[in-house]
mmCIF file of C-alpha atoms and ligand atoms in Angstrom:
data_model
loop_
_atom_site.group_PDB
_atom_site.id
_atom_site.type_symbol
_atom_site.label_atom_id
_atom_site.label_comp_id
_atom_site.label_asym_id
_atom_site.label_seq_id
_atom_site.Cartn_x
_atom_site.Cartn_y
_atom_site.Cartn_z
ATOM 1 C CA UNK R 17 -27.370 -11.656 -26.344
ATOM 2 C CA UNK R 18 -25.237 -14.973 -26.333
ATOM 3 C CA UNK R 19 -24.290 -16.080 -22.683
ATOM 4 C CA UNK R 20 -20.591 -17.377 -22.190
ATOM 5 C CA UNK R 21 -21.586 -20.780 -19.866
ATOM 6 C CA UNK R 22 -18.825 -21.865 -17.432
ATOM 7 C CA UNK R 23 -19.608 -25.244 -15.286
ATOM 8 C CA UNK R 24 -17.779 -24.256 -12.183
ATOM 9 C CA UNK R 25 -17.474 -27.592 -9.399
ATOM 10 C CA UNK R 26 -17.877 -25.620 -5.834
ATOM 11 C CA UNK R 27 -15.462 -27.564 -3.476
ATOM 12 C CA UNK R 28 -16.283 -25.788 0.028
ATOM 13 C CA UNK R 29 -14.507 -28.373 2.247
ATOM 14 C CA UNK R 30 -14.032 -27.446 5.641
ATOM 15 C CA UNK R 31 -14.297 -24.990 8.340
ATOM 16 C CA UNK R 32 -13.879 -21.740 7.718
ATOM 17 C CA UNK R 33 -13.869 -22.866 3.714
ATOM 18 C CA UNK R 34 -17.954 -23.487 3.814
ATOM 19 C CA UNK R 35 -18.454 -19.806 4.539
ATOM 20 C CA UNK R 36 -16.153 -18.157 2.207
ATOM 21 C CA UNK R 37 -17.402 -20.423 -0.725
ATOM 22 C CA UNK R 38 -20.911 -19.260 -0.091
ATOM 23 C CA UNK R 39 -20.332 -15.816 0.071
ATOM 24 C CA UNK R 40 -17.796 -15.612 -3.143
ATOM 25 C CA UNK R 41 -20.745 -17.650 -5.070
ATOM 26 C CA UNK R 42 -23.007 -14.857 -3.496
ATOM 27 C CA UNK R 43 -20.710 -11.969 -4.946
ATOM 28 C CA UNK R 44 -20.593 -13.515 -8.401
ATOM 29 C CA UNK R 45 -24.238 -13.520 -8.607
ATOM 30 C CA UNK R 46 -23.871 -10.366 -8.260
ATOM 31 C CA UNK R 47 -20.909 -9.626 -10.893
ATOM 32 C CA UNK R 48 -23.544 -11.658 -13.468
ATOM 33 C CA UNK R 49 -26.118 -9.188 -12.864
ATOM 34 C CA UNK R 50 -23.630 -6.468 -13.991
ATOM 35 C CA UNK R 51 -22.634 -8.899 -16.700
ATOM 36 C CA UNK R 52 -25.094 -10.585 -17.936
ATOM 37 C CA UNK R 53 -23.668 -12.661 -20.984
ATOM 38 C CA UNK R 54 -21.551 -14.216 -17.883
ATOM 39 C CA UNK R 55 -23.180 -17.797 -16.614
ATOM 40 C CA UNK R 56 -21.090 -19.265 -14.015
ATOM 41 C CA UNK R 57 -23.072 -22.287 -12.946
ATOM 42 C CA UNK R 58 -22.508 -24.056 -10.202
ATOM 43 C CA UNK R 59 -22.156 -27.606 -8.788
ATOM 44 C CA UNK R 60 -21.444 -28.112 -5.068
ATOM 45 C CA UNK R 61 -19.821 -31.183 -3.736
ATOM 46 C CA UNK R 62 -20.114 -32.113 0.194
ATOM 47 C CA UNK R 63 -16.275 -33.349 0.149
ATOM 48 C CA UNK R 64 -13.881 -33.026 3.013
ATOM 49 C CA UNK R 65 -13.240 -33.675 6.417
ATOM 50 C CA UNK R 66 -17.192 -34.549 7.219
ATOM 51 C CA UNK R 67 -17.436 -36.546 3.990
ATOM 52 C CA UNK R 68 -14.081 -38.704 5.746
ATOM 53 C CA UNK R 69 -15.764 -39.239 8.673
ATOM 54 C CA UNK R 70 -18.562 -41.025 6.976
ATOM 55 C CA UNK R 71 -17.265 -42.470 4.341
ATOM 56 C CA UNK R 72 -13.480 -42.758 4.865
ATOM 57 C CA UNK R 73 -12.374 -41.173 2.701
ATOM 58 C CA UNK R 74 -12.037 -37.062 1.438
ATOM 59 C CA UNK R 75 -14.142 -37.567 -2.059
ATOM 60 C CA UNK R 76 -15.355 -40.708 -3.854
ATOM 61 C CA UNK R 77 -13.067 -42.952 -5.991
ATOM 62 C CA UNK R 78 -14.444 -41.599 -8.968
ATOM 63 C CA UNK R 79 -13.984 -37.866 -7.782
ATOM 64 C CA UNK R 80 -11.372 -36.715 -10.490
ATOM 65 C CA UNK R 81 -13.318 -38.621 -13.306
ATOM 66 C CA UNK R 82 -16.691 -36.372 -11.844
ATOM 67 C CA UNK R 83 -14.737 -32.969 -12.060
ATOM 68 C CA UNK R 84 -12.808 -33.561 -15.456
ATOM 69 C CA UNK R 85 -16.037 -31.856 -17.560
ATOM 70 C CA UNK R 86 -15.868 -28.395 -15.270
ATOM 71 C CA UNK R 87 -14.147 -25.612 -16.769
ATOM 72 C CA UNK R 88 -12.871 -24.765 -13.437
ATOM 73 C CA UNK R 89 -12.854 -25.970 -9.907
ATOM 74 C CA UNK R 90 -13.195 -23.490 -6.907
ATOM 75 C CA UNK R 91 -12.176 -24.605 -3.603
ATOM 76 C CA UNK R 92 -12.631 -23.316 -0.221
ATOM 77 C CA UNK R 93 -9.927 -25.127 2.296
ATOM 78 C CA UNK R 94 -8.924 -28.555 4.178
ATOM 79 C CA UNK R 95 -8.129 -28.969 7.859
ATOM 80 C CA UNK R 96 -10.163 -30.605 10.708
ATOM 81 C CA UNK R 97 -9.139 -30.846 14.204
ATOM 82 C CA UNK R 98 -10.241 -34.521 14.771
ATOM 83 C CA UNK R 99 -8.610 -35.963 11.640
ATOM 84 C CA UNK R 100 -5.098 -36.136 10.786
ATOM 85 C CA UNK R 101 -3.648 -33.246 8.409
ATOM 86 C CA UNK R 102 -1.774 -35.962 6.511
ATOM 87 C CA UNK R 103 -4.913 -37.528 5.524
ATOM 88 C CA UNK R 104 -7.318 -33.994 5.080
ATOM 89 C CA UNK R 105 -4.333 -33.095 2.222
ATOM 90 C CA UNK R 106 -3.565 -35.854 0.575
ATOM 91 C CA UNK R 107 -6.941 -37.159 0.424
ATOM 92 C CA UNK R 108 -8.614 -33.678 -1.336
ATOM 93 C CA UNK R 109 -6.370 -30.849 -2.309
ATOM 94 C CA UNK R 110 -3.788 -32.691 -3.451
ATOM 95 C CA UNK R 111 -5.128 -35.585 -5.005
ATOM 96 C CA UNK R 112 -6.816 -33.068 -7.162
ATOM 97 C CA UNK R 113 -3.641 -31.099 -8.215
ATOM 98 C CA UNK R 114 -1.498 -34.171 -8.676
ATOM 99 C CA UNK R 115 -4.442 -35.974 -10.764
ATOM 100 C CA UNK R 116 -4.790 -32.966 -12.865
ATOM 101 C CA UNK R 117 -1.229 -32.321 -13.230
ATOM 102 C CA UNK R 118 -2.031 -28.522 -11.842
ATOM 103 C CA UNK R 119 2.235 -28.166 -11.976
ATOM 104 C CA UNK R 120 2.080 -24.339 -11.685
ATOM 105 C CA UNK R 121 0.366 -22.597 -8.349
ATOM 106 C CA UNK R 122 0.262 -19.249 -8.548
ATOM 107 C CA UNK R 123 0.243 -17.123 -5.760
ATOM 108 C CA UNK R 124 -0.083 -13.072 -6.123
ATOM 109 C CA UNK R 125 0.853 -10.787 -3.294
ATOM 110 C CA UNK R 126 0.222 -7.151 -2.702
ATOM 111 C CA UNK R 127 -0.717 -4.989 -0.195
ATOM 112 C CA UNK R 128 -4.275 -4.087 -0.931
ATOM 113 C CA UNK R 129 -5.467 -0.139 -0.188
ATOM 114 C CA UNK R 130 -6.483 0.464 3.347
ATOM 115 C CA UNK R 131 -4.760 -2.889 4.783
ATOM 116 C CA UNK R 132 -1.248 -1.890 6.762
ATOM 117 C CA UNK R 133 1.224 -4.053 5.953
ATOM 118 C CA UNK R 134 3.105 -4.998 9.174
ATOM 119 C CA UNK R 135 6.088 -4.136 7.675
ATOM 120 C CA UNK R 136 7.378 -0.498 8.408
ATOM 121 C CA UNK R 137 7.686 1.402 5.996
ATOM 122 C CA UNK R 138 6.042 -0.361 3.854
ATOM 123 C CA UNK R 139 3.857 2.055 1.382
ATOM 124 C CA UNK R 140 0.949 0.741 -1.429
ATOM 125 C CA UNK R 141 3.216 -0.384 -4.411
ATOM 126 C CA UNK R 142 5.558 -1.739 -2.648
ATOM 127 C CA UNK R 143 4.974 -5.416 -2.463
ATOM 128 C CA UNK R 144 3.935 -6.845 -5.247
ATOM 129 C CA UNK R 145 4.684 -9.697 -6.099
ATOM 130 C CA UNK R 146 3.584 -13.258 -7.805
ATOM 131 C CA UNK R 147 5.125 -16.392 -6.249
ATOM 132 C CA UNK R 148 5.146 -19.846 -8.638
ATOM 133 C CA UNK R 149 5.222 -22.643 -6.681
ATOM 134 C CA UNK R 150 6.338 -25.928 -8.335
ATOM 135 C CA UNK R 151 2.547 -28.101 -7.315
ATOM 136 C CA UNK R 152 3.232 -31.662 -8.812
ATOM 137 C CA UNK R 153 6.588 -33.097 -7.237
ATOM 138 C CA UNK R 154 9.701 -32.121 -4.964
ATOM 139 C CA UNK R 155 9.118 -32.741 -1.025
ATOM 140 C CA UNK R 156 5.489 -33.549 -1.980
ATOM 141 C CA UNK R 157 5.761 -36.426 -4.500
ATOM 142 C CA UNK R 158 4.674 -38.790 -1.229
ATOM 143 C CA UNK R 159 7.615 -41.384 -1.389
ATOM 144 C CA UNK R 160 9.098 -42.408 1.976
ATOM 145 C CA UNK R 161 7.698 -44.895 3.971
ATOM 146 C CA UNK R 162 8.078 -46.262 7.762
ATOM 147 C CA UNK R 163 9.548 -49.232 8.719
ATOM 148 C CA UNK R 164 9.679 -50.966 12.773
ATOM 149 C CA UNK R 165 6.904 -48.389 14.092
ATOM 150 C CA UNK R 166 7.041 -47.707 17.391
ATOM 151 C CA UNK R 167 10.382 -50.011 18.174
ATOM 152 C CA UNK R 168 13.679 -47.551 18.995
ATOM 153 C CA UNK R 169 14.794 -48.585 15.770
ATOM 154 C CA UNK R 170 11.672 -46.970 13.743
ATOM 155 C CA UNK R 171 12.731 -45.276 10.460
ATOM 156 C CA UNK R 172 10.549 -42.804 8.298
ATOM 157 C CA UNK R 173 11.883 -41.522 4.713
ATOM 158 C CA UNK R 174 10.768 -39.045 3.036
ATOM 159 C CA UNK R 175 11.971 -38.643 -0.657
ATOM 160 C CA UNK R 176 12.044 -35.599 -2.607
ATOM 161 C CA UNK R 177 11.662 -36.149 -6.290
ATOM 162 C CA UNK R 178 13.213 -33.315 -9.098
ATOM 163 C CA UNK R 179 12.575 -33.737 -12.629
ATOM 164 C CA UNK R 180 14.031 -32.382 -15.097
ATOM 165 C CA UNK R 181 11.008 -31.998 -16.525
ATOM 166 C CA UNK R 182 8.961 -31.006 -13.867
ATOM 167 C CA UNK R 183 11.669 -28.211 -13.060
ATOM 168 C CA UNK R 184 12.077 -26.996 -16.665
ATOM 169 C CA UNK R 185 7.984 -26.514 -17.153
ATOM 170 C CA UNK R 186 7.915 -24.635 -14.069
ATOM 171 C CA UNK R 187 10.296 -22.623 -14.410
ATOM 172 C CA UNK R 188 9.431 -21.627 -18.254
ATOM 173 C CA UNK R 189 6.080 -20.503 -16.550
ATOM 174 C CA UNK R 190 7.717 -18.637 -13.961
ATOM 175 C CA UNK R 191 10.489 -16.537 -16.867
ATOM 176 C CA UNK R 192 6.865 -16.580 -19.007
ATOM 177 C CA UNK R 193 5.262 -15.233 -16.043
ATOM 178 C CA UNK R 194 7.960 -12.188 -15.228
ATOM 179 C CA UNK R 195 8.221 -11.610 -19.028
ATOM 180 C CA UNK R 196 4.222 -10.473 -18.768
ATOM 181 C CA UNK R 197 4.639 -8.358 -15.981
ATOM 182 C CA UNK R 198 5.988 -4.891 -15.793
ATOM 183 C CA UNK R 199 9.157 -5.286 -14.132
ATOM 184 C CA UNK R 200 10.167 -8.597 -15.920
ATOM 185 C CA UNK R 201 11.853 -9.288 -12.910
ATOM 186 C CA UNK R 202 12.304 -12.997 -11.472
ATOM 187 C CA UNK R 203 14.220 -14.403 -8.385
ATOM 188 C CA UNK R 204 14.683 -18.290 -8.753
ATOM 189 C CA UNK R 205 14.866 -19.329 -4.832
ATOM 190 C CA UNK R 206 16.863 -22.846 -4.113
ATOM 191 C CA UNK R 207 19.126 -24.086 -1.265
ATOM 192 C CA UNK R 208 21.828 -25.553 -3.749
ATOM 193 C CA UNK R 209 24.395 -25.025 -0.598
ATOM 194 C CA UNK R 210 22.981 -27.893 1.764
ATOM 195 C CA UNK R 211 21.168 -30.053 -0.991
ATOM 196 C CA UNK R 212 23.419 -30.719 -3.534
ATOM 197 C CA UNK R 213 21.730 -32.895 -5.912
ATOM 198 C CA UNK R 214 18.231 -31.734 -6.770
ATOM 199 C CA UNK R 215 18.860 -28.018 -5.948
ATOM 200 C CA UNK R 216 21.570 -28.001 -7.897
ATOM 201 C CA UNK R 217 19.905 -29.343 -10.825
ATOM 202 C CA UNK R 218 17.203 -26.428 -10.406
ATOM 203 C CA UNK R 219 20.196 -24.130 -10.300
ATOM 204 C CA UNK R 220 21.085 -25.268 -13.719
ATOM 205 C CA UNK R 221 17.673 -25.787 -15.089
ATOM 206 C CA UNK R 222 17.159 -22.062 -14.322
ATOM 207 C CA UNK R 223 20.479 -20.851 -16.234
ATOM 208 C CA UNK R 224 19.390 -22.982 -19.212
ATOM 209 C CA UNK R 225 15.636 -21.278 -19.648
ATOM 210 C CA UNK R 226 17.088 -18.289 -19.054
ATOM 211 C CA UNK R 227 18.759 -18.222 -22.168
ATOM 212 C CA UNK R 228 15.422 -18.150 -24.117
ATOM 213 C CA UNK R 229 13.959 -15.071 -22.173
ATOM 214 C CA UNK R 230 16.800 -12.294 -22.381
ATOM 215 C CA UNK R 231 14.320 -9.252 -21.562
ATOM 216 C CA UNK R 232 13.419 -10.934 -18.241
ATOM 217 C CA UNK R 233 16.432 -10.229 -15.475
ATOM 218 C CA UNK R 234 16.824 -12.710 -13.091
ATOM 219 C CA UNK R 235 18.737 -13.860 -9.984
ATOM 220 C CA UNK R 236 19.125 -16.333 -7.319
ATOM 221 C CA UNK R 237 18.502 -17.114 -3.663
ATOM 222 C CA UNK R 238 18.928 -19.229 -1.023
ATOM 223 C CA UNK R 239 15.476 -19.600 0.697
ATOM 224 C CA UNK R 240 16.895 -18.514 4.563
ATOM 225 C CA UNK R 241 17.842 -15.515 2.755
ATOM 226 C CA UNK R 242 15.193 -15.136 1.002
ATOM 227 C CA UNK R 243 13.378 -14.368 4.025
ATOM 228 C CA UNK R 244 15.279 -11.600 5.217
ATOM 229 C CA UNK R 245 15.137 -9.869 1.810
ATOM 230 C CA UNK R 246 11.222 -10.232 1.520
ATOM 231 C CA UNK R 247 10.910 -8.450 4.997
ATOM 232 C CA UNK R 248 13.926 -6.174 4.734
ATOM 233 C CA UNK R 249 13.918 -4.916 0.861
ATOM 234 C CA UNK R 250 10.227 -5.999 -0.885
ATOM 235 C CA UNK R 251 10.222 -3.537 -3.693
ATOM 236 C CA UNK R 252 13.664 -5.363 -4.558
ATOM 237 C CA UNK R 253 11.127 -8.495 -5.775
ATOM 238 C CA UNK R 254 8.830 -8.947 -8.268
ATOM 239 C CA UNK R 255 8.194 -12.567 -9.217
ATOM 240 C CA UNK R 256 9.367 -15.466 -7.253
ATOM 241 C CA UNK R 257 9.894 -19.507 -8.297
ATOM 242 C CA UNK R 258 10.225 -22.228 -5.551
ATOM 243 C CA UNK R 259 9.868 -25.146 -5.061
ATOM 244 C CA UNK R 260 6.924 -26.859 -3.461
ATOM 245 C CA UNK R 261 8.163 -26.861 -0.067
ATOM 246 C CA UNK R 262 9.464 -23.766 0.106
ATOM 247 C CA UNK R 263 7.074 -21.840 -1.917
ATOM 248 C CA UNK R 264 4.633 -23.001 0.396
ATOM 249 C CA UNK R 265 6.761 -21.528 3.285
ATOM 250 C CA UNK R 266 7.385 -18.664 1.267
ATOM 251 C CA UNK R 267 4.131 -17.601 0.620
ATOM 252 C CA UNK R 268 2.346 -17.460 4.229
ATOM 253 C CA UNK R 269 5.235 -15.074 4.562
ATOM 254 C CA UNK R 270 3.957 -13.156 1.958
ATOM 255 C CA UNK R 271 0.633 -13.537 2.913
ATOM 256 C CA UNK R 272 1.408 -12.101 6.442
ATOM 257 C CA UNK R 273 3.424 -9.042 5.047
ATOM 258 C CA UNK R 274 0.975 -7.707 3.157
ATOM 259 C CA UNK R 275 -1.560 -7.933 6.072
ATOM 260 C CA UNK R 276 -3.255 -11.054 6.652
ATOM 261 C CA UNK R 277 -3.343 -14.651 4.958
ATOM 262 C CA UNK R 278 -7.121 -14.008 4.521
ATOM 263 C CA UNK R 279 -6.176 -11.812 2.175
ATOM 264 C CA UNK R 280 -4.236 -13.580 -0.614
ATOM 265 C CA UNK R 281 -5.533 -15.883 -3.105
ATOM 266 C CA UNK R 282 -3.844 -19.488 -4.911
ATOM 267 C CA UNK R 283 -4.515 -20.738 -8.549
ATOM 268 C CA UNK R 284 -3.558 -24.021 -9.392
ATOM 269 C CA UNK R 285 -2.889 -24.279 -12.780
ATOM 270 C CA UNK R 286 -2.463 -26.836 -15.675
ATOM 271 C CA UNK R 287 -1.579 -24.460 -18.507
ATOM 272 C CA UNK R 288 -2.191 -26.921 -21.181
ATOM 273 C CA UNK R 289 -5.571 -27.019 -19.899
ATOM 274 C CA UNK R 290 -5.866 -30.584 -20.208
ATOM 275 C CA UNK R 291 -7.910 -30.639 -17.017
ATOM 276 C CA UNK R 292 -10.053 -28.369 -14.658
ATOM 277 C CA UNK R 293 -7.309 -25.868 -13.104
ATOM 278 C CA UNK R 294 -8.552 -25.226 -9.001
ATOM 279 C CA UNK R 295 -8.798 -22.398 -7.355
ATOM 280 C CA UNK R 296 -8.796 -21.171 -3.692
ATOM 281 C CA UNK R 297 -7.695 -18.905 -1.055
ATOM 282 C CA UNK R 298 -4.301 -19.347 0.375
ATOM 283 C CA UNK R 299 -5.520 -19.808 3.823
ATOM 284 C CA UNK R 300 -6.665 -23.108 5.741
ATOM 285 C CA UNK R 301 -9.941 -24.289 7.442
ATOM 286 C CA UNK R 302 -9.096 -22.169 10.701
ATOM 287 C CA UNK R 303 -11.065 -23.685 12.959
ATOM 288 C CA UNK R 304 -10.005 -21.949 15.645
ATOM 289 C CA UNK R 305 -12.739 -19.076 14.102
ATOM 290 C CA UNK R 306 -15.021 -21.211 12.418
ATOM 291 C CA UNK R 307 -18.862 -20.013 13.230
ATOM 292 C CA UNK R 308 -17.684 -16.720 14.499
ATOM 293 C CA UNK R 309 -18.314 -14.699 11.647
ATOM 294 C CA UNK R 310 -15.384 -12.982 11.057
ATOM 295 C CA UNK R 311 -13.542 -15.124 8.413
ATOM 296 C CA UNK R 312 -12.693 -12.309 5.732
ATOM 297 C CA UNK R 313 -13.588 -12.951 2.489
ATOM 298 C CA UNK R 314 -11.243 -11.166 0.892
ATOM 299 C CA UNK R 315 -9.063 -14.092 -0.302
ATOM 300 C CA UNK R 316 -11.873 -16.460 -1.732
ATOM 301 C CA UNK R 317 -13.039 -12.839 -3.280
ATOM 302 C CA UNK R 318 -9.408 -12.268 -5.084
ATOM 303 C CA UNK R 319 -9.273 -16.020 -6.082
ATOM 304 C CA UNK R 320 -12.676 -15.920 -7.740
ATOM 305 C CA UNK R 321 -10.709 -13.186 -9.296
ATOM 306 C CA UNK R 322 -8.053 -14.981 -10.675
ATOM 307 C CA UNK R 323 -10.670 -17.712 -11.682
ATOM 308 C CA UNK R 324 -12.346 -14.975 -13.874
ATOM 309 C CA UNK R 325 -8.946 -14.054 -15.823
ATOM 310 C CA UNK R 326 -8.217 -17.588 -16.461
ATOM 311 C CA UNK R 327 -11.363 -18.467 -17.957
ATOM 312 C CA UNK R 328 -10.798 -15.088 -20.295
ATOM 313 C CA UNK R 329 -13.296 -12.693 -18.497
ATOM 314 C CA UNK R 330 -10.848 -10.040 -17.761
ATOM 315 C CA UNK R 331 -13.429 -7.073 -17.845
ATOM 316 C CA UNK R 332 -15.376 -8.878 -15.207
ATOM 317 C CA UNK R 333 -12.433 -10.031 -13.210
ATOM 318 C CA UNK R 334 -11.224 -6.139 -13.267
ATOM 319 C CA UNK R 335 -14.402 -5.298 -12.222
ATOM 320 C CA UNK R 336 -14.012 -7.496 -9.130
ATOM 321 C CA UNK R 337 -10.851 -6.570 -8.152
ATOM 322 C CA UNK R 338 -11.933 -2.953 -8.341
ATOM 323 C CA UNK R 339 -14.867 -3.307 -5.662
ATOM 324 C CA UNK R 340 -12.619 -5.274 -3.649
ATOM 325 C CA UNK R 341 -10.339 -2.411 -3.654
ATOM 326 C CA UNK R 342 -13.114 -0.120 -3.052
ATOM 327 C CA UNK R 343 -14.220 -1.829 0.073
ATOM 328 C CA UNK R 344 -10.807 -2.570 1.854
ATOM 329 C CA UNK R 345 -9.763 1.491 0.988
ATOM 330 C CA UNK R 346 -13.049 2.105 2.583
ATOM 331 C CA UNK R 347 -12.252 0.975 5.636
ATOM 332 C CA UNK R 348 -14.701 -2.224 5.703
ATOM 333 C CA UNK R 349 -12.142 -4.916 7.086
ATOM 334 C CA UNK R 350 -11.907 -7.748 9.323
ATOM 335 C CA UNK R 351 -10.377 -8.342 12.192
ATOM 336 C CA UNK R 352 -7.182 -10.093 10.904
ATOM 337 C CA UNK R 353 -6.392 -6.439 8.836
ATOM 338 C CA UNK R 354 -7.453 -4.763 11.796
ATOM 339 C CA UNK R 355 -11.401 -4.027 11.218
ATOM 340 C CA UNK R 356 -14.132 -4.516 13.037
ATOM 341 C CA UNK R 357 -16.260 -6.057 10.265
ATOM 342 C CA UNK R 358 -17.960 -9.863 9.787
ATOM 343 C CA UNK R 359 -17.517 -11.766 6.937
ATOM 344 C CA UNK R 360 -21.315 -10.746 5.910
ATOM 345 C CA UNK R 361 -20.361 -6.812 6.298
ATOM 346 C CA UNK R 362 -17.433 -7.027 3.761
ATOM 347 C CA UNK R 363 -19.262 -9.488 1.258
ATOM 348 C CA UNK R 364 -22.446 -7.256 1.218
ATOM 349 C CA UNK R 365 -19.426 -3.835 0.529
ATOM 350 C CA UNK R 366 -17.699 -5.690 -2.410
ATOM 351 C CA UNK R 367 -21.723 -5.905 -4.071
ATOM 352 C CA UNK R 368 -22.590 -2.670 -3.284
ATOM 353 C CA UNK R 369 -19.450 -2.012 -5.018
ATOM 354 C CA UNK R 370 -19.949 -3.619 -8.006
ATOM 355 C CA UNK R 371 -23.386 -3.054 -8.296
ATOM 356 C CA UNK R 372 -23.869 0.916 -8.028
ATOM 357 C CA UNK R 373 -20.274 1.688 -6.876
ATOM 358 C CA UNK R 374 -21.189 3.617 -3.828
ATOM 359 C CA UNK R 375 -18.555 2.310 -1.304
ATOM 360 C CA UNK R 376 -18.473 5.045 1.810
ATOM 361 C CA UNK R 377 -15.187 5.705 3.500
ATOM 362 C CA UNK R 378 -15.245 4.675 7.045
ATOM 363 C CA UNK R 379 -13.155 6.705 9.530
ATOM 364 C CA UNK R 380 -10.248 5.153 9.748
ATOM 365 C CA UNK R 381 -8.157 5.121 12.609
HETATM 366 N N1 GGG V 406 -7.052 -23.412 0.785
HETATM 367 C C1 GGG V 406 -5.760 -23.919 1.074
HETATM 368 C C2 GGG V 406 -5.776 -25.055 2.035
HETATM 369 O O1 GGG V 406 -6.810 -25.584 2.365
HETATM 370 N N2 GGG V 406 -4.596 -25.465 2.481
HETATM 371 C C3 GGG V 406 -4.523 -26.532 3.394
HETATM 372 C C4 GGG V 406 -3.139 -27.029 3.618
HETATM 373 O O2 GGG V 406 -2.909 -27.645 4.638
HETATM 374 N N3 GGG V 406 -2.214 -26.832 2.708
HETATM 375 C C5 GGG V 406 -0.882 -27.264 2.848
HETATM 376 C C6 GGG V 406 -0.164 -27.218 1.553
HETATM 377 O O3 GGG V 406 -0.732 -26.853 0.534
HETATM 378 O O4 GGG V 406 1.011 -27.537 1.530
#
């Protein structure tokens, strides 16, 4: 039997992030016993927040040049209480997307079996939906600066940046994206009313790529209402391109509608696959929970999913999903989708799952 090797770089980070990476590489073990010509090995690096405090910065100088061999990074979350969130993102998460040109993040929501979504009404099928987040430029291409600091005349900027390149590549992967689902569905979200100038141009980007995708509909949105209509009328949405900002916004919405944002995964991709695309769950370091045990797993579980499919292990990232599935219908949840499970409980249900399938229902209230 020939084994299909993947060099995956294990970025745990911090808080909360340290658990869930161990216990997703715990549940692929797993998914290689039940495929065995699968080798995901692994390399763990000790950068983040700890890391800063020793060293001064998130990961060494050389950090990008160390991951460029991996065929894919997975990566748990940034966030510390004693350091500055400023320096935690810029200094990690997105020094990686930005040096590997990761331009599209992809962010899949959908109410999973078992988990309520707080929405009422709001039945299995309903939400579904993949967000594309623009991940290289916009509101976080980091020009501004600050000038007479702490004098009543102090000034900050802070520059948005549109492309017209950056805008056309993402949204050609957002219309490519809708054209492979389904529904072929795609809502291009702006706020072309109040910012003229680069919203506009995204406005007119999207009318142009349109052209070249007439089986996908399409439509647009101002991102205040956008809001209303992903609470009010979900099944009206199917895929979803914003920009960084508000794609970010947009998708701890999403993440709280359909039950929890330790539920929902992120991929961020460079579809040329120039470089190591990164994967990880939507959700922060939480340290407000951090040690407690109760962190769900679900979201670093999904993401390992999407990691799977993008490395062209469907069957095995099918397989994943499915005992996932299995163990939130059965009832085995968290407390953030309303469970009384730990993080260990549901990671030991999602390998019981894939390994013999035998996920009991638990009486669900
Ligand atoms: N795993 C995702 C994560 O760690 N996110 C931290 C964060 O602060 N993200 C802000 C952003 O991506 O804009």
């Amino acid at each position: 039997m020939s084994i299909r090797e993947y060099a995956i770089a294990a970025i745990p980070a911090d808080g909360i992030g340290i658990d869930m990476i161990e216990a997703t590489i715990e549940v692929l073990g797993a998914l290689q016993q039940r495929f065995p010509d699968i080798g995901l090995k692994f390399e763990e690096f000790d950068w983040g927040s700890d890391y800063y405090k020793k060293h001064g910065v998130m990961m060494p100088a050389d950090g990008l040049k160390t991951l460029e061999p991996f065929d894919a990074i997975l990566f748990g979350a940034v966030g510390a209480p004693d350091v500055p969130d400023h320096i935690t993102l810029w200094g990690l998460r997105l020094e990686i997307c930005q040096g590997f040109d990761q331009y599209a993040n992809v962010r899949p929501a959908r109410v999973l079996p078992g988990i309520r979504s707080p929405l009422r009404n709001c039945e299995l099928g309903d939400l579904d939906w993949v967000i594309i987040r623009e991940n290289s430029e916009g509101e976080y291409s980091g020009i501004g600066g600050r000038a007479h600091r702490g004098h009543p005349e102090e000034v900050a900027t802070e520059v948005s940046i549109f492309t017209r390149t950056g805008v056309t590549r993402i949204m050609r992967y957002a219309f490519e994206t809708a054209q492979s689902r389904p529904r072929k569905l795609l809502t291009v979200v702006t706020k072309s009313n109040a910012q003229r100038h680069g919203m506009v141009m995204w406005d007119e980007i999207a009318a142009e790529v349109a052209g070249d995708y007439p089986d996908v509909s399409w439509d647009r949105m101002l991102v205040d209402a956008m809001t209303v209509r992903m609470t009010q009328n979900p099944g009206s949405l199917d895929t979803i391109v914003a920009t960084n900002l508000h794609a970010d916004i947009l998708s701890d919405l999403a993440g709280a509608l359909t039950g929890s944002l330790g539920v929902v995964p992120t991929s961020n991709i460079d579809p040329q696959r120039r470089y190591p695309s990164m994967f990880e769950p939507i959700h922060g370091s939480a340290f407000d929970i951090i040690g407690k045990g109760i962190a769900n797993p679900i979201a670093s579980f999904w993401t390992a999913v999407e990691m799977l499919k993008f490395l062209g292990e469907e069957p095995a990232a099918d397989a994943l999903m499915t005992a996932i599935e299995q163990t939130t219908w059965a009832g085995i949840l968290t407390p953030d989708v309303g469970g009384t499970a730990g993080t260990a409980e549901v990671t030991s249900a999602v390998i019981s799952a894939l390994l013999d399938s035998k996920v009991r229902r638990k009486s669900v209230g």
